[in-house]
Short mmCIF file of N, CA, C and O in Angstrom, two decimals:
data_model
loop_
_atom_site.label_atom_id
_atom_site.label_comp_id
_atom_site.label_asym_id
_atom_site.label_seq_id
_atom_site.Cartn_x
_atom_site.Cartn_y
_atom_site.Cartn_z
N MET A 1 31.15 112.70 69.66
CA MET A 1 32.03 111.89 70.15
C MET A 1 32.97 111.62 68.86
O MET A 1 33.00 112.22 67.64
N SER A 2 34.40 112.13 69.65
CA SER A 2 35.04 112.17 68.79
C SER A 2 35.67 110.87 67.92
O SER A 2 35.76 110.11 68.40
N GLY A 3 36.32 110.99 66.51
CA GLY A 3 36.78 109.98 66.54
C GLY A 3 38.08 109.26 67.45
O GLY A 3 37.96 107.79 66.62
N ALA A 4 38.79 109.84 67.88
CA ALA A 4 39.42 109.36 68.72
C ALA A 4 38.95 108.60 69.55
O ALA A 4 39.57 107.16 70.39
N TRP A 5 38.27 108.82 69.97
CA TRP A 5 37.24 107.86 71.25
C TRP A 5 36.49 106.34 70.67
O TRP A 5 36.51 105.43 71.15
N LEU A 6 35.96 107.24 69.35
CA LEU A 6 35.06 106.57 68.91
C LEU A 6 35.30 105.11 68.20
O LEU A 6 35.45 103.89 68.23
N SER A 7 36.95 105.57 67.63
CA SER A 7 37.55 104.66 66.56
C SER A 7 37.90 103.07 67.50
O SER A 7 37.68 102.31 66.63
N PRO A 8 38.48 103.20 68.37
CA PRO A 8 38.68 101.87 68.80
C PRO A 8 37.26 100.68 69.55
O PRO A 8 37.78 99.74 69.59
N ARG A 9 36.71 101.44 69.98
CA ARG A 9 34.84 101.38 70.33
C ARG A 9 34.64 100.40 69.19
O ARG A 9 34.07 99.19 69.31
N ILE A 10 34.30 101.01 67.77
CA ILE A 10 33.86 100.21 66.72
C ILE A 10 35.14 99.23 66.39
O ILE A 10 34.17 97.76 65.63
N VAL A 11 36.00 98.94 66.37
CA VAL A 11 36.91 98.36 66.35
C VAL A 11 37.12 96.97 66.80
O VAL A 11 35.96 96.03 66.73
N GLU A 12 36.50 97.02 68.35
CA GLU A 12 36.23 96.03 69.32
C GLU A 12 35.02 95.67 69.43
O GLU A 12 34.45 94.40 68.81
N LEU A 13 33.66 96.29 68.61
CA LEU A 13 32.46 95.66 68.59
C LEU A 13 32.68 95.05 67.17
O LEU A 13 31.68 94.40 67.30
N THR A 14 33.04 95.80 65.86
CA THR A 14 32.80 94.57 65.22
C THR A 14 34.11 93.68 65.37
O THR A 14 33.13 92.00 64.64
N ARG A 15 34.79 93.20 65.99
CA ARG A 15 35.63 92.26 66.01
C ARG A 15 34.54 90.98 66.71
O ARG A 15 34.58 89.90 66.47
N HIS A 16 34.33 91.84 67.66
CA HIS A 16 33.05 91.00 68.63
C HIS A 16 32.26 90.11 67.44
O HIS A 16 31.32 89.32 67.74
N LEU A 17 31.46 91.22 67.40
CA LEU A 17 30.34 90.90 66.32
C LEU A 17 30.77 89.55 65.31
O LEU A 17 30.27 88.54 65.04
N GLN A 18 31.76 89.72 64.83
CA GLN A 18 32.21 88.98 64.10
C GLN A 18 32.94 87.75 64.27
O GLN A 18 32.54 86.79 63.39
N ALA A 19 33.44 87.70 65.49
CA ALA A 19 33.55 86.47 66.55
C ALA A 19 31.67 85.42 66.78
O ALA A 19 31.83 84.52 67.18
N CYS A 20 30.90 86.42 66.96
CA CYS A 20 29.85 85.96 67.36
C CYS A 20 29.01 85.11 66.30
O CYS A 20 27.67 84.78 66.74
N VAL A 21 29.07 85.95 64.97
CA VAL A 21 27.98 85.79 63.86
C VAL A 21 28.06 86.07 62.51
O VAL A 21 29.30 86.88 62.73
N LEU A 22 28.25 85.31 61.78
CA LEU A 22 28.74 85.02 59.96
C LEU A 22 28.27 86.63 59.90
O LEU A 22 27.36 86.83 59.74
N PRO A 23 29.48 87.25 58.79
CA PRO A 23 29.26 88.30 58.13
C PRO A 23 27.86 88.26 57.44
O PRO A 23 27.67 89.29 57.64
N LYS A 24 27.66 87.00 56.67
CA LYS A 24 26.18 87.56 55.92
C LYS A 24 25.04 87.28 56.50
O LYS A 24 23.97 87.68 55.92
N ARG A 25 25.42 87.53 57.86
CA ARG A 25 24.21 87.08 58.89
C ARG A 25 23.32 88.87 58.94
O ARG A 25 22.56 89.74 59.83
N VAL A 26 24.67 89.92 59.13
CA VAL A 26 24.45 91.31 58.91
C VAL A 26 24.54 92.15 57.92
O VAL A 26 25.42 92.09 57.16
N PHE A 27 22.90 92.14 58.01
CA PHE A 27 22.30 92.48 56.28
C PHE A 27 21.86 93.95 56.90
O PHE A 27 21.37 94.65 55.86
N SER A 28 21.53 94.76 57.87
CA SER A 28 21.08 95.73 57.94
C SER A 28 21.52 96.72 59.56
O SER A 28 21.75 95.73 60.69
N VAL A 29 21.87 97.81 59.43
CA VAL A 29 22.27 98.42 60.89
C VAL A 29 21.38 99.63 61.06
O VAL A 29 21.02 100.46 59.94
N PHE A 30 20.80 99.52 62.12
CA PHE A 30 19.89 100.87 62.54
C PHE A 30 21.03 101.67 63.37
O PHE A 30 21.23 101.00 64.28
N GLY A 31 20.92 102.70 63.22
CA GLY A 31 21.27 103.77 64.63
C GLY A 31 21.35 105.33 64.44
O GLY A 31 21.00 105.74 63.11
N LYS A 32 22.20 106.12 64.44
CA LYS A 32 22.56 107.38 65.11
C LYS A 32 23.66 107.44 63.64
O LYS A 32 24.51 106.90 63.19
N ALA A 33 23.12 108.09 62.66
CA ALA A 33 24.13 107.71 61.25
C ALA A 33 25.66 108.02 61.50
O ALA A 33 26.08 107.12 60.46
N PHE A 34 26.00 109.24 62.00
CA PHE A 34 27.28 108.85 62.36
C PHE A 34 27.99 107.20 63.05
O PHE A 34 29.41 106.77 62.82
N LEU A 35 27.25 107.01 63.85
CA LEU A 35 27.34 105.80 64.16
C LEU A 35 27.24 104.48 62.99
O LEU A 35 28.25 103.55 63.06
N VAL A 36 26.28 104.56 62.71
CA VAL A 36 25.82 103.39 61.44
C VAL A 36 27.48 103.54 60.01
O VAL A 36 27.78 102.48 60.06
N LYS A 37 27.28 105.10 60.36
CA LYS A 37 29.04 104.83 58.74
C LYS A 37 29.83 104.54 59.59
O LYS A 37 30.70 103.59 58.70
N ALA A 38 30.20 105.02 60.83
CA ALA A 38 31.67 104.28 61.13
C ALA A 38 31.68 102.73 61.24
O ALA A 38 32.34 102.04 61.29
N PHE A 39 30.57 102.51 61.38
CA PHE A 39 30.36 100.50 62.19
C PHE A 39 30.84 99.99 60.93
O PHE A 39 31.24 99.59 60.32
N SER A 40 29.64 100.68 59.67
CA SER A 40 29.80 99.86 58.73
C SER A 40 31.40 100.43 57.68
O SER A 40 31.67 99.25 57.03
N GLN A 41 31.84 101.50 57.57
CA GLN A 41 32.78 101.49 57.29
C GLN A 41 34.10 100.23 57.81
O GLN A 41 34.66 99.73 56.91
N ARG A 42 34.16 99.82 58.99
CA ARG A 42 35.13 99.45 59.70
C ARG A 42 34.63 97.61 59.40
O ARG A 42 35.23 96.64 59.18
N TRP A 43 33.22 97.68 59.00
CA TRP A 43 32.81 96.07 59.34
C TRP A 43 32.89 95.65 57.72
O TRP A 43 33.75 94.45 57.54
N ILE A 44 32.80 96.45 56.57
CA ILE A 44 33.42 96.75 55.06
C ILE A 44 34.62 95.83 55.14
O ILE A 44 35.09 95.20 54.73
N GLU A 45 35.89 97.03 55.82
CA GLU A 45 37.31 96.24 55.95
C GLU A 45 37.90 94.76 56.75
O GLU A 45 38.34 94.56 56.16
N LEU A 46 36.86 95.24 57.80
CA LEU A 46 37.03 93.46 58.06
C LEU A 46 36.26 92.30 57.31
O LEU A 46 37.33 91.51 57.50
N THR A 47 35.33 92.50 56.96
CA THR A 47 34.82 91.90 56.39
C THR A 47 34.65 91.28 54.93
O THR A 47 34.32 90.25 54.23
N GLY A 48 35.00 92.31 54.44
CA GLY A 48 34.68 92.52 53.12
C GLY A 48 33.27 92.24 52.44
O GLY A 48 33.07 92.17 51.02
N SER A 49 32.47 93.04 53.44
CA SER A 49 31.31 92.88 52.85
C SER A 49 30.67 94.01 52.27
O SER A 49 31.53 94.97 51.97
N VAL A 50 29.83 93.71 50.94
CA VAL A 50 29.72 94.88 50.27
C VAL A 50 28.24 96.10 50.73
O VAL A 50 27.30 95.39 51.29
N LEU A 51 28.25 97.56 50.77
CA LEU A 51 27.58 97.92 51.28
C LEU A 51 26.53 98.60 50.27
O LEU A 51 26.66 99.13 48.68
N GLU A 52 25.31 98.31 50.50
CA GLU A 52 24.36 98.95 49.07
C GLU A 52 24.20 100.36 49.32
O GLU A 52 24.82 100.87 50.33
N PRO A 53 24.30 100.84 47.91
CA PRO A 53 24.47 102.05 47.48
C PRO A 53 23.38 102.95 48.27
O PRO A 53 24.07 103.76 49.01
N GLU A 54 22.45 102.37 48.82
CA GLU A 54 21.43 103.28 48.81
C GLU A 54 20.72 102.65 50.15
O GLU A 54 20.09 101.28 50.05
N PRO A 55 20.16 103.31 50.91
CA PRO A 55 19.62 103.13 52.43
C PRO A 55 18.21 102.23 51.79
O PRO A 55 17.50 102.53 50.78
N PHE A 56 17.97 101.00 52.70
CA PHE A 56 16.72 100.01 52.39
C PHE A 56 15.47 101.44 52.60
O PHE A 56 14.49 101.13 51.93
N TYR A 57 15.85 102.26 53.86
CA TYR A 57 14.63 103.18 54.17
C TYR A 57 15.90 104.01 55.42
O TYR A 57 16.62 103.06 56.00
N ALA A 58 14.79 105.15 55.44
CA ALA A 58 15.24 105.61 55.63
C ALA A 58 14.55 106.13 57.66
O ALA A 58 13.61 106.20 57.25
N ALA A 59 15.23 105.36 58.47
CA ALA A 59 14.27 105.36 59.93
C ALA A 59 15.10 106.59 60.82
O ALA A 59 16.07 106.53 61.04
N TYR A 60 13.89 107.55 61.36
CA TYR A 60 14.19 108.59 62.20
C TYR A 60 13.66 108.32 63.20
O TYR A 60 12.65 107.82 63.58
N TYR A 61 14.29 108.47 64.36
CA TYR A 61 13.88 108.21 65.90
C TYR A 61 12.57 109.42 66.03
O TYR A 61 12.88 110.55 65.97
N SER A 62 11.26 108.94 66.19
CA SER A 62 10.36 109.91 66.29
C SER A 62 9.11 109.35 66.68
O SER A 62 8.90 108.37 67.37
N PHE A 63 8.31 110.60 67.63
CA PHE A 63 7.04 109.90 67.77
C PHE A 63 5.61 110.77 67.67
O PHE A 63 6.09 111.97 67.32
N CYS A 64 5.01 110.53 67.74
CA CYS A 64 3.59 111.59 67.71
C CYS A 64 2.65 111.26 69.13
O CYS A 64 2.87 110.45 69.61
N THR A 65 1.66 112.37 68.94
CA THR A 65 1.24 112.65 70.20
C THR A 65 -0.26 112.42 69.96
O THR A 65 -0.76 112.56 68.54
N SER A 66 -1.25 112.19 70.63
CA SER A 66 -3.19 112.63 70.20
C SER A 66 -2.68 113.93 69.39
O SER A 66 -3.76 114.00 68.65
N GLU A 67 -2.24 114.64 69.91
CA GLU A 67 -2.24 115.95 69.43
C GLU A 67 -1.50 116.38 68.42
O GLU A 67 -2.13 117.18 67.81
N SER A 68 -0.42 115.49 68.20
CA SER A 68 -0.09 116.00 66.83
C SER A 68 -0.45 114.80 65.83
O SER A 68 0.11 115.29 64.78
N PHE A 69 -0.84 114.23 65.85
CA PHE A 69 -1.36 113.15 64.71
C PHE A 69 -3.01 113.40 63.82
O PHE A 69 -3.72 114.13 64.77
N GLU A 70 -2.62 113.71 62.84
CA GLU A 70 -3.55 114.30 62.12
C GLU A 70 -3.84 112.68 60.86
O GLU A 70 -3.02 112.21 60.21
N ASP A 71 -4.95 112.64 61.04
CA ASP A 71 -5.72 111.35 59.85
C ASP A 71 -6.69 111.74 59.02
O ASP A 71 -7.62 111.88 59.67
N ILE A 72 -6.58 112.58 58.41
CA ILE A 72 -7.01 113.07 57.01
C ILE A 72 -8.78 112.01 56.69
O ILE A 72 -9.42 112.46 56.78
N ASP A 73 -8.25 110.89 56.21
CA ASP A 73 -9.28 110.19 55.77
C ASP A 73 -10.01 109.44 56.79
O ASP A 73 -11.36 109.63 56.21
N GLN A 74 -9.71 109.14 57.84
CA GLN A 74 -10.48 108.39 58.87
C GLN A 74 -10.37 108.75 60.25
O GLN A 74 -8.89 108.74 60.33
N LYS A 75 -11.39 108.84 60.65
CA LYS A 75 -11.05 108.98 62.38
C LYS A 75 -10.32 107.55 63.03
O LYS A 75 -10.63 106.36 62.51
N MET A 76 -9.72 107.64 63.82
CA MET A 76 -9.43 106.58 64.74
C MET A 76 -10.61 105.65 65.45
O MET A 76 -11.37 106.40 66.31
N PRO A 77 -10.68 104.52 65.54
CA PRO A 77 -11.67 103.85 66.14
C PRO A 77 -11.70 104.36 67.57
O PRO A 77 -10.55 104.59 68.39
N ALA A 78 -12.76 104.50 68.54
CA ALA A 78 -13.21 105.09 69.64
C ALA A 78 -12.40 104.35 71.02
O ALA A 78 -11.50 104.66 71.43
N ASP A 79 -12.16 102.94 70.32
CA ASP A 79 -11.28 101.83 71.52
C ASP A 79 -9.99 101.67 70.95
O ASP A 79 -9.15 101.65 71.90
N HIS A 80 -9.13 102.48 70.42
CA HIS A 80 -7.76 103.11 69.98
C HIS A 80 -7.33 103.99 70.71
O HIS A 80 -7.92 105.19 71.08
N TYR A 81 -6.40 104.16 71.10
CA TYR A 81 -5.40 105.85 71.09
C TYR A 81 -3.91 105.63 71.03
O TYR A 81 -3.44 104.39 70.67
N ILE A 82 -3.26 106.97 70.90
CA ILE A 82 -1.79 106.74 70.42
C ILE A 82 -0.93 107.03 71.92
O ILE A 82 -1.41 107.95 72.64
N ARG A 83 -0.01 106.57 71.60
CA ARG A 83 1.01 106.22 72.72
C ARG A 83 2.67 105.98 72.48
O ARG A 83 2.35 105.15 71.56
N GLN A 84 3.63 106.35 73.22
CA GLN A 84 4.69 105.91 73.11
C GLN A 84 4.69 104.41 73.46
O GLN A 84 4.48 103.71 74.32
N ALA A 85 5.49 103.65 72.84
CA ALA A 85 5.57 102.69 73.12
C ALA A 85 5.94 101.96 74.50
O ALA A 85 7.14 102.87 74.43
N ALA A 86 6.36 100.77 75.25
CA ALA A 86 6.66 100.65 76.50
C ALA A 86 7.21 99.22 76.43
O ALA A 86 7.55 98.87 75.11
N ALA A 87 8.14 99.12 77.18
CA ALA A 87 8.71 97.87 77.26
C ALA A 87 8.13 96.41 76.95
O ALA A 87 8.11 95.74 76.56
N ASP A 88 6.78 96.46 77.61
CA ASP A 88 5.55 95.37 77.24
C ASP A 88 5.56 95.55 75.95
O ASP A 88 4.56 94.49 75.47
N ASP A 89 5.81 96.13 74.73
CA ASP A 89 4.97 96.33 73.82
C ASP A 89 6.03 95.32 72.95
O ASP A 89 6.13 95.00 71.59
N LEU A 90 7.63 95.18 73.26
CA LEU A 90 8.74 94.55 72.72
C LEU A 90 8.14 93.69 71.46
O LEU A 90 8.71 93.24 70.71
N GLY A 91 7.42 92.50 72.04
CA GLY A 91 6.86 91.87 71.00
C GLY A 91 6.00 91.81 70.25
O GLY A 91 6.20 91.70 68.93
N HIS A 92 5.14 92.76 70.52
CA HIS A 92 4.16 93.43 68.81
C HIS A 92 5.26 94.26 67.95
O HIS A 92 5.01 94.28 67.18
N VAL A 93 5.94 95.32 68.70
CA VAL A 93 7.17 95.70 68.09
C VAL A 93 7.51 94.63 66.91
O VAL A 93 7.94 95.04 66.04
N ALA A 94 8.02 94.02 67.79
CA ALA A 94 9.00 92.50 67.11
C ALA A 94 8.15 92.51 65.84
O ALA A 94 8.83 92.39 64.65
N GLN A 95 7.11 91.75 65.88
CA GLN A 95 6.01 91.45 65.06
C GLN A 95 6.45 92.38 63.73
O GLN A 95 6.49 92.16 62.59
N LEU A 96 5.25 93.37 63.93
CA LEU A 96 5.56 94.55 63.00
C LEU A 96 6.84 94.69 62.26
O LEU A 96 6.90 94.98 61.12
N CYS A 97 7.55 94.34 63.07
CA CYS A 97 8.96 95.27 62.42
C CYS A 97 9.62 93.85 61.32
O CYS A 97 10.30 93.98 60.39
N GLN A 98 9.14 92.55 61.55
CA GLN A 98 9.71 91.27 60.88
C GLN A 98 8.58 91.71 59.84
O GLN A 98 8.94 91.28 58.94
N GLU A 99 7.25 92.10 59.94
CA GLU A 99 6.22 92.05 58.56
C GLU A 99 6.78 93.00 57.61
O GLU A 99 6.61 93.18 56.55
N PHE A 100 6.89 94.18 58.26
CA PHE A 100 7.40 95.08 57.70
C PHE A 100 8.87 94.50 56.61
O PHE A 100 8.97 94.67 55.48
N ALA A 101 9.47 93.78 57.32
CA ALA A 101 11.01 93.66 56.75
C ALA A 101 11.06 92.69 55.73
O ALA A 101 11.37 92.92 54.27
N ALA A 102 9.83 92.02 55.48
CA ALA A 102 9.86 90.55 54.91
C ALA A 102 9.08 91.10 53.65
O ALA A 102 8.99 90.49 52.56
N THR A 103 7.82 92.40 53.93
CA THR A 103 7.75 92.90 52.93
C THR A 103 8.44 93.98 52.33
O THR A 103 8.12 94.58 50.95
N SER A 104 9.23 94.05 52.71
CA SER A 104 10.17 95.46 52.00
C SER A 104 11.27 95.15 51.10
O SER A 104 11.76 95.50 50.37
N VAL A 105 11.87 94.04 51.05
CA VAL A 105 13.27 93.51 50.37
C VAL A 105 12.63 92.19 49.98
O VAL A 105 12.71 91.65 50.24
N SER A 106 13.11 92.08 48.69
CA SER A 106 12.77 90.69 47.74
C SER A 106 14.30 90.10 47.05
O SER A 106 15.40 90.81 47.08
N ILE A 107 14.30 89.22 47.74
CA ILE A 107 15.77 88.54 47.59
C ILE A 107 15.89 87.81 46.03
O ILE A 107 14.68 87.03 46.16
N ILE A 108 17.00 88.27 45.11
CA ILE A 108 16.72 87.42 44.09
C ILE A 108 17.74 86.47 44.27
O ILE A 108 19.00 86.74 44.04
N PRO A 109 17.34 85.45 43.95
CA PRO A 109 18.36 84.31 43.91
C PRO A 109 19.50 83.90 42.75
O PRO A 109 19.24 84.51 41.79
#
């Protein structure tokens, strides 16, 4: 994606998001690095938000299979298996993400 193509889309995206959501509610952005950087730069210009100097965590789109998964310490229970998540897993994934977020960041009043 060229900057000439991306820039007006990022501008519209951030304007629309600002119209729908209070800026203080936007505290994490996930996606391809170049898109996140473009979005963050425009969001900061538009709202005056402050960028965290270090990401809370680096997430990558990846998955493992039964063949690539290695668990050194213990065997997987017999009734468990590894597979890619599907749309039906959304509720369970959301719960895991919520639990992860709740234990990853401490807010200091």
